[in-house]
CSV table of N, CA, C and O and ligand atoms in Angstrom, one decimal:
chain,number,residue,atom,x,y,z
A,2,UNK,N,11.6,-13.0,-16.7
A,2,UNK,CA,11.2,-13.1,-15.3
A,2,UNK,C,9.7,-12.8,-15.1
A,2,UNK,O,9.3,-11.7,-15.4
A,3,UNK,N,9.0,-13.7,-14.5
A,3,UNK,CA,7.6,-13.4,-14.2
A,3,UNK,C,7.3,-14.0,-12.8
A,3,UNK,O,8.0,-14.8,-12.3
A,4,UNK,N,6.3,-13.4,-12.2
A,4,UNK,CA,5.8,-13.9,-10.9
A,4,UNK,C,4.3,-14.4,-11.2
A,4,UNK,O,3.5,-13.7,-11.6
A,5,UNK,N,4.1,-15.7,-10.9
A,5,UNK,CA,2.8,-16.3,-11.2
A,5,UNK,C,1.6,-15.6,-10.5
A,5,UNK,O,0.5,-15.7,-11.1
A,6,UNK,N,1.9,-15.0,-9.4
A,6,UNK,CA,0.8,-14.4,-8.7
A,6,UNK,C,0.6,-12.9,-9.0
A,6,UNK,O,-0.2,-12.2,-8.3
A,7,UNK,N,1.4,-12.4,-9.9
A,7,UNK,CA,1.4,-10.9,-10.1
A,7,UNK,C,0.5,-10.5,-11.2
A,7,UNK,O,0.5,-11.0,-12.4
A,8,UNK,N,-0.5,-9.5,-10.9
A,8,UNK,CA,-1.4,-9.1,-11.9
A,8,UNK,C,-0.8,-8.4,-13.1
A,8,UNK,O,-1.3,-8.6,-14.2
A,9,UNK,N,0.3,-7.7,-12.9
A,9,UNK,CA,0.9,-7.0,-14.0
A,9,UNK,C,1.7,-8.0,-14.9
A,9,UNK,O,1.7,-7.8,-16.1
A,10,UNK,N,2.2,-9.0,-14.3
A,10,UNK,CA,2.8,-10.1,-15.2
A,10,UNK,C,1.7,-10.7,-16.0
A,10,UNK,O,2.0,-11.1,-17.2
A,11,UNK,N,0.5,-10.9,-15.5
A,11,UNK,CA,-0.6,-11.4,-16.2
A,11,UNK,C,-1.0,-10.5,-17.3
A,11,UNK,O,-1.4,-10.9,-18.4
A,12,UNK,N,-1.0,-9.2,-17.1
A,12,UNK,CA,-1.3,-8.2,-18.1
A,12,UNK,C,-0.2,-8.3,-19.2
A,12,UNK,O,-0.6,-8.3,-20.4
A,13,UNK,N,1.1,-8.4,-18.9
A,13,UNK,CA,2.1,-8.5,-19.9
A,13,UNK,C,1.9,-9.8,-20.7
A,13,UNK,O,2.0,-9.7,-22.0
A,14,UNK,N,1.4,-10.9,-20.1
A,14,UNK,CA,1.2,-12.1,-20.8
A,14,UNK,C,-0.1,-12.1,-21.6
A,14,UNK,O,-0.3,-13.0,-22.4
A,15,UNK,N,-0.9,-11.1,-21.4
A,15,UNK,CA,-2.2,-11.0,-22.1
A,15,UNK,C,-3.3,-11.9,-21.4
A,15,UNK,O,-4.4,-12.0,-21.9
A,16,UNK,N,-3.0,-12.4,-20.2
A,16,UNK,CA,-4.0,-13.2,-19.5
A,16,UNK,C,-5.0,-12.4,-18.8
A,16,UNK,O,-6.1,-12.9,-18.5
A,17,UNK,N,-4.7,-11.1,-18.5
A,17,UNK,CA,-5.7,-10.1,-18.0
A,17,UNK,C,-5.7,-9.0,-19.1
A,17,UNK,O,-4.7,-8.5,-19.5
A,18,UNK,N,-6.9,-8.7,-19.5
A,18,UNK,CA,-7.0,-7.6,-20.6
A,18,UNK,C,-6.6,-6.3,-20.0
A,18,UNK,O,-6.8,-6.0,-18.9
A,19,UNK,N,-6.0,-5.4,-20.9
A,19,UNK,CA,-5.7,-4.1,-20.6
A,19,UNK,C,-5.8,-3.2,-21.8
A,19,UNK,O,-5.8,-3.7,-22.9
A,20,UNK,N,-5.9,-1.9,-21.6
A,20,UNK,CA,-5.9,-1.0,-22.7
A,20,UNK,C,-4.5,-0.5,-22.9
A,20,UNK,O,-4.1,0.5,-22.2
A,21,UNK,N,-3.8,-1.1,-23.8
A,21,UNK,CA,-2.4,-0.8,-24.0
A,21,UNK,C,-2.3,0.5,-24.9
A,21,UNK,O,-3.0,0.6,-25.9
A,22,UNK,N,-1.4,1.4,-24.5
A,22,UNK,CA,-1.2,2.6,-25.3
A,22,UNK,C,0.2,2.6,-26.0
A,22,UNK,O,0.4,3.5,-26.9
A,23,UNK,N,1.1,1.8,-25.5
A,23,UNK,CA,2.5,1.8,-26.1
A,23,UNK,C,3.2,0.5,-25.7
A,23,UNK,O,3.0,0.0,-24.6
A,24,UNK,N,4.1,0.1,-26.6
A,24,UNK,CA,4.8,-1.1,-26.3
A,24,UNK,C,6.2,-1.0,-27.0
A,24,UNK,O,6.3,-0.6,-28.1
A,25,UNK,N,7.2,-1.4,-26.2
A,25,UNK,CA,8.5,-1.6,-26.8
A,25,UNK,C,8.9,-3.1,-26.5
A,25,UNK,O,8.1,-3.8,-25.9
A,26,UNK,N,10.1,-3.5,-26.9
A,26,UNK,CA,10.5,-4.9,-26.7
A,26,UNK,C,10.5,-5.2,-25.2
A,26,UNK,O,10.1,-6.3,-24.9
A,27,UNK,N,10.8,-4.3,-24.4
A,27,UNK,CA,10.9,-4.6,-22.9
A,27,UNK,C,10.0,-3.8,-22.0
A,27,UNK,O,10.0,-4.0,-20.8
A,28,UNK,N,9.1,-3.0,-22.6
A,28,UNK,CA,8.3,-2.1,-21.8
A,28,UNK,C,6.9,-2.0,-22.3
A,28,UNK,O,6.7,-2.1,-23.6
A,29,UNK,N,5.8,-2.0,-21.5
A,29,UNK,CA,4.5,-1.7,-21.9
A,29,UNK,C,3.9,-0.6,-21.1
A,29,UNK,O,4.2,-0.4,-19.9
A,30,UNK,N,2.9,0.1,-21.7
A,30,UNK,CA,2.2,1.2,-21.1
A,30,UNK,C,0.7,0.9,-21.3
A,30,UNK,O,0.3,0.6,-22.4
A,31,UNK,N,-0.1,1.0,-20.2
A,31,UNK,CA,-1.5,0.7,-20.4
A,31,UNK,C,-2.3,1.6,-19.4
A,31,UNK,O,-1.8,2.0,-18.4
A,32,UNK,N,-3.6,1.8,-19.7
A,32,UNK,CA,-4.4,2.7,-18.9
A,32,UNK,C,-4.7,2.1,-17.6
A,32,UNK,O,-5.0,0.9,-17.5
A,33,UNK,N,-4.6,2.9,-16.5
A,33,UNK,CA,-5.0,2.5,-15.2
A,33,UNK,C,-6.5,2.2,-15.2
A,33,UNK,O,-7.3,2.9,-15.7
A,34,UNK,N,-6.9,1.1,-14.5
A,34,UNK,CA,-8.3,0.6,-14.5
A,34,UNK,C,-9.1,1.6,-13.7
A,34,UNK,O,-10.3,1.7,-14.0
A,35,UNK,N,-8.6,2.3,-12.8
A,35,UNK,CA,-9.3,3.3,-11.9
A,35,UNK,C,-8.6,4.6,-12.0
A,35,UNK,O,-8.0,5.1,-11.1
A,36,UNK,N,-8.8,5.3,-13.2
A,36,UNK,CA,-8.0,6.5,-13.4
A,36,UNK,C,-8.4,7.6,-12.4
A,36,UNK,O,-9.5,7.8,-12.1
A,37,UNK,N,-7.3,8.3,-12.0
A,37,UNK,CA,-7.4,9.4,-11.0
A,37,UNK,C,-7.4,10.8,-11.7
A,37,UNK,O,-7.5,11.8,-11.1
A,38,UNK,N,-7.3,10.8,-13.0
A,38,UNK,CA,-7.2,12.0,-13.8
A,38,UNK,C,-7.5,11.6,-15.3
A,38,UNK,O,-7.5,10.4,-15.6
A,39,UNK,N,-7.8,12.6,-16.1
A,39,UNK,CA,-8.1,12.3,-17.5
A,39,UNK,C,-7.0,11.4,-18.2
A,39,UNK,O,-7.4,10.5,-19.0
A,40,UNK,N,-5.8,11.7,-18.0
A,40,UNK,CA,-4.7,10.8,-18.4
A,40,UNK,C,-4.2,10.0,-17.2
A,40,UNK,O,-3.7,10.7,-16.2
A,41,UNK,N,-4.3,8.7,-17.1
A,41,UNK,CA,-3.7,7.9,-16.1
A,41,UNK,C,-3.2,6.6,-16.7
A,41,UNK,O,-4.0,5.7,-16.9
A,42,UNK,N,-1.9,6.6,-17.0
A,42,UNK,CA,-1.3,5.4,-17.7
A,42,UNK,C,-0.2,4.8,-16.8
A,42,UNK,O,0.5,5.6,-16.1
A,43,UNK,N,-0.1,3.5,-16.8
A,43,UNK,CA,0.9,2.9,-16.0
A,43,UNK,C,2.0,2.4,-17.0
A,43,UNK,O,1.7,1.8,-18.0
A,44,UNK,N,3.3,2.6,-16.7
A,44,UNK,CA,4.4,2.2,-17.5
A,44,UNK,C,5.2,1.2,-16.7
A,44,UNK,O,5.6,1.5,-15.6
A,45,UNK,N,5.4,0.0,-17.3
A,45,UNK,CA,6.1,-1.0,-16.6
A,45,UNK,C,7.1,-1.8,-17.5
A,45,UNK,O,6.9,-1.9,-18.7
A,46,UNK,N,8.2,-2.3,-16.9
A,46,UNK,CA,9.0,-3.2,-17.6
A,46,UNK,C,8.3,-4.6,-17.7
A,46,UNK,O,7.5,-4.9,-16.8
A,47,UNK,N,8.5,-5.3,-18.8
A,47,UNK,CA,7.8,-6.6,-18.9
A,47,UNK,C,8.3,-7.6,-17.9
A,47,UNK,O,7.5,-8.4,-17.4
A,48,UNK,N,9.6,-7.5,-17.6
A,48,UNK,CA,10.1,-8.4,-16.6
A,48,UNK,C,9.7,-7.9,-15.2
A,48,UNK,O,9.5,-6.7,-15.0
A,49,UNK,N,9.6,-8.9,-14.3
A,49,UNK,CA,9.0,-8.6,-13.0
A,49,UNK,C,10.2,-8.1,-12.1
A,49,UNK,O,11.1,-8.8,-11.8
A,50,UNK,N,10.0,-6.9,-11.6
A,50,UNK,CA,10.9,-6.3,-10.5
A,50,UNK,C,9.9,-5.7,-9.5
A,50,UNK,O,8.9,-5.1,-9.9
A,51,UNK,N,10.1,-6.0,-8.2
A,51,UNK,CA,9.1,-5.6,-7.2
A,51,UNK,C,8.9,-4.1,-7.1
A,51,UNK,O,7.9,-3.6,-6.8
A,52,UNK,N,10.0,-3.3,-7.3
A,52,UNK,CA,10.0,-1.9,-7.1
A,52,UNK,C,11.1,-1.2,-7.8
A,52,UNK,O,11.9,-1.8,-8.5
A,53,UNK,N,11.2,0.1,-7.7
A,53,UNK,CA,12.2,0.9,-8.4
A,53,UNK,C,13.6,0.5,-8.0
A,53,UNK,O,14.5,0.4,-8.9
A,54,UNK,N,13.8,0.3,-6.7
A,54,UNK,CA,15.2,-0.1,-6.3
A,54,UNK,C,15.6,-1.3,-7.0
A,54,UNK,O,16.8,-1.4,-7.4
A,55,UNK,N,14.8,-2.3,-7.0
A,55,UNK,CA,15.2,-3.6,-7.6
A,55,UNK,C,15.4,-3.5,-9.1
A,55,UNK,O,16.4,-4.0,-9.6
A,56,UNK,N,14.6,-2.7,-9.8
A,56,UNK,CA,14.7,-2.4,-11.2
A,56,UNK,C,16.0,-1.7,-11.5
A,56,UNK,O,16.9,-2.1,-12.3
A,57,UNK,N,16.3,-0.6,-10.7
A,57,UNK,CA,17.5,0.2,-11.0
A,57,UNK,C,18.7,-0.5,-10.7
A,57,UNK,O,19.7,-0.4,-11.4
A,58,UNK,N,18.7,-1.4,-9.7
A,58,UNK,CA,19.9,-2.2,-9.3
A,58,UNK,C,20.2,-3.2,-10.4
A,58,UNK,O,21.3,-3.5,-10.7
A,59,UNK,N,19.1,-3.9,-10.8
A,59,UNK,CA,19.3,-5.0,-11.8
A,59,UNK,C,19.6,-4.6,-13.2
A,59,UNK,O,20.4,-5.2,-13.9
A,60,UNK,N,18.9,-3.5,-13.6
A,60,UNK,CA,19.0,-3.1,-15.0
A,60,UNK,C,18.8,-1.6,-15.2
A,60,UNK,O,17.7,-1.2,-15.6
A,61,UNK,N,19.8,-0.8,-15.0
A,61,UNK,CA,19.6,0.6,-15.1
A,61,UNK,C,19.2,1.1,-16.5
A,61,UNK,O,18.4,2.1,-16.6
A,62,UNK,N,19.7,0.4,-17.5
A,62,UNK,CA,19.3,0.7,-18.9
A,62,UNK,C,17.8,0.6,-19.1
A,62,UNK,O,17.1,1.4,-19.7
A,63,UNK,N,17.2,-0.5,-18.5
A,63,UNK,CA,15.8,-0.8,-18.6
A,63,UNK,C,15.0,0.3,-17.8
A,63,UNK,O,14.0,0.8,-18.3
A,64,UNK,N,15.6,0.7,-16.7
A,64,UNK,CA,14.9,1.8,-15.9
A,64,UNK,C,14.8,3.1,-16.8
A,64,UNK,O,13.8,3.8,-16.8
A,65,UNK,N,15.9,3.4,-17.5
A,65,UNK,CA,15.9,4.5,-18.4
A,65,UNK,C,14.9,4.4,-19.5
A,65,UNK,O,14.3,5.3,-19.9
A,66,UNK,N,14.8,3.2,-20.0
A,66,UNK,CA,13.8,2.9,-21.1
A,66,UNK,C,12.4,3.1,-20.6
A,66,UNK,O,11.6,3.7,-21.3
A,67,UNK,N,12.1,2.7,-19.4
A,67,UNK,CA,10.8,2.9,-18.8
A,67,UNK,C,10.5,4.4,-18.7
A,67,UNK,O,9.4,4.9,-19.1
A,68,UNK,N,11.5,5.2,-18.3
A,68,UNK,CA,11.3,6.7,-18.2
A,68,UNK,C,11.1,7.3,-19.6
A,68,UNK,O,10.2,8.2,-19.7
A,69,UNK,N,11.8,6.8,-20.5
A,69,UNK,CA,11.7,7.3,-21.9
A,69,UNK,C,10.3,7.0,-22.4
A,69,UNK,O,9.6,7.9,-23.1
A,70,UNK,N,9.8,5.8,-22.2
A,70,UNK,CA,8.4,5.5,-22.6
A,70,UNK,C,7.4,6.3,-21.9
A,70,UNK,O,6.4,6.8,-22.5
A,71,UNK,N,7.6,6.6,-20.6
A,71,UNK,CA,6.7,7.5,-19.9
A,71,UNK,C,6.6,8.8,-20.5
A,71,UNK,O,5.5,9.4,-20.7
A,72,UNK,N,7.7,9.4,-20.9
A,72,UNK,CA,7.7,10.7,-21.6
A,72,UNK,C,7.0,10.6,-22.9
A,72,UNK,O,6.3,11.6,-23.3
A,73,UNK,N,7.2,9.5,-23.7
A,73,UNK,CA,6.5,9.4,-25.0
A,73,UNK,C,5.0,9.3,-24.8
A,73,UNK,O,4.3,9.8,-25.5
A,74,UNK,N,4.6,8.6,-23.7
A,74,UNK,CA,3.2,8.5,-23.4
A,74,UNK,C,2.6,9.9,-23.1
A,74,UNK,O,1.6,10.3,-23.6
A,75,UNK,N,3.3,10.7,-22.3
A,75,UNK,CA,2.9,12.0,-21.9
A,75,UNK,C,2.7,12.8,-23.2
A,75,UNK,O,1.7,13.6,-23.4
A,76,UNK,N,3.6,12.7,-24.1
A,76,UNK,CA,3.5,13.5,-25.4
A,76,UNK,C,2.4,13.0,-26.2
A,76,UNK,O,1.6,13.8,-26.7
A,77,UNK,N,2.2,11.7,-26.3
A,77,UNK,CA,1.1,11.1,-27.1
A,77,UNK,C,-0.2,11.5,-26.5
A,77,UNK,O,-1.2,11.7,-27.3
A,78,UNK,N,-0.3,11.6,-25.2
A,78,UNK,CA,-1.6,12.0,-24.5
A,78,UNK,C,-1.8,13.5,-24.6
A,78,UNK,O,-2.9,14.0,-24.2
A,79,UNK,N,-0.8,14.3,-25.0
A,79,UNK,CA,-1.0,15.7,-25.2
A,79,UNK,C,-0.9,16.5,-23.8
A,79,UNK,O,-1.3,17.6,-23.7
A,80,UNK,N,-0.3,15.8,-22.8
A,80,UNK,CA,-0.1,16.5,-21.5
A,80,UNK,C,1.2,17.1,-21.3
A,80,UNK,O,1.5,17.7,-20.3
A,81,UNK,N,2.1,16.9,-22.3
A,81,UNK,CA,3.5,17.4,-22.1
A,81,UNK,C,3.5,18.9,-22.1
A,81,UNK,O,4.4,19.5,-21.5
A,82,UNK,N,2.6,19.6,-22.8
A,82,UNK,CA,2.5,21.0,-22.8
A,82,UNK,C,2.0,21.5,-21.4
A,82,UNK,O,2.7,22.3,-20.7
A,83,UNK,N,0.8,21.2,-21.1
A,83,UNK,CA,0.3,21.7,-19.8
A,83,UNK,C,1.0,21.1,-18.5
A,83,UNK,O,0.9,21.8,-17.5
A,84,UNK,N,1.6,20.0,-18.7
A,84,UNK,CA,2.3,19.4,-17.5
A,84,UNK,C,1.7,18.1,-17.0
A,84,UNK,O,0.5,17.9,-17.2
A,85,UNK,N,2.5,17.3,-16.4
A,85,UNK,CA,2.0,16.0,-15.9
A,85,UNK,C,2.9,15.6,-14.8
A,85,UNK,O,3.9,16.3,-14.4
A,86,UNK,N,2.6,14.4,-14.2
A,86,UNK,CA,3.3,13.9,-13.1
A,86,UNK,C,3.7,12.5,-13.3
A,86,UNK,O,2.9,11.7,-13.8
A,87,UNK,N,4.9,12.1,-12.8
A,87,UNK,CA,5.4,10.8,-12.9
A,87,UNK,C,5.7,10.3,-11.5
A,87,UNK,O,6.5,11.0,-10.9
A,88,UNK,N,5.2,9.2,-11.1
A,88,UNK,CA,5.5,8.7,-9.7
A,88,UNK,C,5.4,7.2,-9.6
A,88,UNK,O,4.7,6.6,-10.4
A,89,UNK,N,6.2,6.7,-8.7
A,89,UNK,CA,6.2,5.2,-8.5
A,89,UNK,C,6.0,5.0,-7.0
A,89,UNK,O,7.0,5.3,-6.2
A,90,UNK,N,4.8,4.7,-6.5
A,90,UNK,CA,4.6,4.4,-5.1
A,90,UNK,C,5.4,3.2,-4.7
A,90,UNK,O,5.5,2.2,-5.5
A,91,UNK,N,6.1,3.3,-3.6
A,91,UNK,CA,7.0,2.2,-3.1
A,91,UNK,C,6.7,1.8,-1.7
A,91,UNK,O,6.8,2.7,-0.8
A,92,UNK,N,6.4,0.6,-1.5
A,92,UNK,CA,6.3,0.1,-0.1
A,92,UNK,C,5.0,0.5,0.6
A,92,UNK,O,4.1,1.2,0.0
A,93,UNK,N,4.8,0.2,1.8
A,93,UNK,CA,3.6,0.4,2.6
A,93,UNK,C,3.3,1.9,2.7
A,93,UNK,O,2.2,2.4,2.4
A,94,UNK,N,4.3,2.7,3.2
A,94,UNK,CA,4.1,4.1,3.4
A,94,UNK,C,3.9,4.8,2.1
A,94,UNK,O,3.2,5.9,2.0
A,95,UNK,N,4.5,4.3,1.0
A,95,UNK,CA,4.3,4.9,-0.3
A,95,UNK,C,3.0,4.6,-1.0
A,95,UNK,O,2.7,5.1,-2.0
A,96,UNK,N,2.3,3.6,-0.4
A,96,UNK,CA,0.9,3.3,-0.9
A,96,UNK,C,1.0,2.4,-2.1
A,96,UNK,O,0.1,2.4,-3.0
A,97,UNK,N,2.1,1.5,-2.2
A,97,UNK,CA,2.2,0.6,-3.3
A,97,UNK,C,1.2,-0.6,-3.1
A,97,UNK,O,1.3,-1.3,-2.0
A,98,UNK,N,0.4,-0.9,-4.1
A,98,UNK,CA,-0.6,-2.0,-4.0
A,98,UNK,C,-0.2,-3.1,-4.9
A,98,UNK,O,-0.5,-4.3,-4.6
A,99,UNK,N,0.5,-2.8,-6.0
A,99,UNK,CA,0.9,-3.9,-6.9
A,99,UNK,C,2.4,-3.9,-6.9
A,99,UNK,O,3.1,-2.9,-7.2
A,100,UNK,N,3.0,-5.1,-6.6
A,100,UNK,CA,4.4,-5.2,-6.4
A,100,UNK,C,5.2,-5.7,-7.6
A,100,UNK,O,6.0,-6.6,-7.6
A,101,UNK,N,4.8,-5.1,-8.7
A,101,UNK,CA,5.5,-5.1,-10.0
A,101,UNK,C,5.8,-3.7,-10.3
A,101,UNK,O,4.8,-2.9,-10.5
A,102,UNK,N,7.0,-3.2,-10.4
A,102,UNK,CA,7.3,-1.8,-10.5
A,102,UNK,C,6.5,-1.2,-11.6
A,102,UNK,O,6.4,-1.7,-12.7
A,103,UNK,N,5.9,0.0,-11.3
A,103,UNK,CA,5.2,0.7,-12.3
A,103,UNK,C,5.2,2.2,-12.0
A,103,UNK,O,5.3,2.6,-10.9
A,104,UNK,N,5.3,2.9,-13.1
A,104,UNK,CA,5.3,4.4,-13.0
A,104,UNK,C,3.9,4.9,-13.5
A,104,UNK,O,3.5,4.5,-14.5
A,105,UNK,N,3.3,5.8,-12.6
A,105,UNK,CA,2.1,6.4,-13.0
A,105,UNK,C,2.4,7.6,-13.8
A,105,UNK,O,3.1,8.5,-13.4
A,106,UNK,N,1.8,7.7,-15.0
A,106,UNK,CA,1.8,9.0,-15.8
A,106,UNK,C,0.4,9.6,-15.7
A,106,UNK,O,-0.6,9.0,-16.1
A,107,UNK,N,0.4,10.7,-15.0
A,107,UNK,CA,-0.9,11.3,-14.7
A,107,UNK,C,-0.9,12.8,-15.2
A,107,UNK,O,0.0,13.5,-15.0
A,108,UNK,N,-2.1,13.2,-15.7
A,108,UNK,CA,-2.2,14.6,-16.2
A,108,UNK,C,-3.6,14.8,-16.8
A,108,UNK,O,-4.5,14.0,-16.7
A,109,UNK,N,-3.7,16.0,-17.4
A,109,UNK,CA,-5.0,16.3,-18.0
A,109,UNK,C,-5.8,17.2,-17.2
A,109,UNK,O,-7.0,17.6,-17.6
A,110,UNK,N,-5.4,17.6,-16.0
A,110,UNK,CA,-6.0,18.5,-15.1
A,110,UNK,C,-5.0,19.0,-14.1
A,110,UNK,O,-3.9,18.3,-13.9
A,111,UNK,N,-5.2,20.1,-13.5
A,111,UNK,CA,-4.3,20.6,-12.4
A,111,UNK,C,-4.2,19.5,-11.3
A,111,UNK,O,-5.3,19.1,-10.8
A,112,UNK,N,-3.1,19.1,-10.9
A,112,UNK,CA,-3.0,17.9,-10.1
A,112,UNK,C,-2.9,18.2,-8.6
A,112,UNK,O,-2.9,17.3,-7.7
A,113,UNK,N,-2.8,19.5,-8.3
A,113,UNK,CA,-2.7,19.9,-6.9
A,113,UNK,C,-1.4,19.6,-6.2
A,113,UNK,O,-0.4,19.2,-6.9
A,114,UNK,N,-1.4,19.7,-4.9
A,114,UNK,CA,-0.1,19.4,-4.2
A,114,UNK,C,0.3,18.0,-4.3
A,114,UNK,O,-0.5,17.1,-4.6
A,115,UNK,N,1.6,17.8,-4.2
A,115,UNK,CA,2.2,16.5,-4.5
A,115,UNK,C,1.8,15.5,-3.5
A,115,UNK,O,1.6,14.3,-3.8
A,116,UNK,N,1.7,15.9,-2.2
A,116,UNK,CA,1.4,14.9,-1.1
A,116,UNK,C,0.3,15.6,-0.2
A,116,UNK,O,0.4,16.7,0.1
A,117,UNK,N,-0.7,14.8,0.1
A,117,UNK,CA,-1.8,15.3,0.9
A,117,UNK,C,-1.2,15.5,2.3
A,117,UNK,O,-0.3,14.8,2.8
A,118,UNK,N,-1.6,16.6,2.9
A,118,UNK,CA,-1.1,17.0,4.3
A,118,UNK,C,-1.5,15.9,5.3
A,118,UNK,O,-2.6,15.3,5.2
B,205,5GP,P1,-0.1,1.4,-6.8
B,205,5GP,O1,-1.1,1.7,-5.8
B,205,5GP,O2,0.6,0.1,-6.6
B,205,5GP,O3,0.9,2.5,-7.0
B,205,5GP,O4,-0.8,1.4,-8.2
B,205,5GP,C1,-1.5,0.3,-8.7
B,205,5GP,C2,-2.4,0.8,-9.7
B,205,5GP,O5,-2.9,-0.3,-10.5
B,205,5GP,C3,-3.7,1.5,-9.2
B,205,5GP,O6,-3.7,2.8,-9.7
B,205,5GP,C4,-4.8,0.6,-9.7
B,205,5GP,O7,-5.9,1.4,-10.1
B,205,5GP,C5,-4.2,-0.1,-10.9
B,205,5GP,N1,-4.7,-1.4,-11.2
B,205,5GP,C6,-5.0,-2.4,-10.3
B,205,5GP,N2,-5.4,-3.5,-10.9
B,205,5GP,C7,-5.4,-3.2,-12.2
B,205,5GP,C8,-5.7,-4.0,-13.4
B,205,5GP,O8,-6.1,-5.2,-13.3
B,205,5GP,N3,-5.6,-3.4,-14.6
B,205,5GP,C9,-5.2,-2.1,-14.7
B,205,5GP,N4,-5.1,-1.5,-15.9
B,205,5GP,N5,-4.9,-1.3,-13.6
B,205,5GP,C10,-5.0,-1.9,-12.4
B,206,ZN,ZN1,5.0,-9.0,-12.2
């Protein structure tokens, strides 16, 4: 499943370059183009789902695989010791800009409060 207008589908296809850090048969992880911390990696299913709800409903095993890859990325980046954050912005209030589900793996510095007041 791909969406012709989706930038992350284009990254999966190799039509837009990215710095990939991990790949499985159904999941890729690549560095965020505008990192907010020393480690800022995006983990996505290769198939297009708009958000976490769609992914979890359609393919819970794939959702689990995405989480497992996120944890592997954190370990490979060396942030599993000091700590890291995993989040998926969803919808307008959640601040989602790209509507291909993605989990942010962020760490490498103290990240502060979870949500700005
Ligand atoms: P969202 O705001 O949807 O949660 O996150 C989208 C993320 O994708 C942002 O952190 C943004 O920096 C990143 N991003 C947007 N376009 C590109 C791109 O073309 N390549 C990469 N590697 N990251 C991108
Ligand atoms: Zn997509």
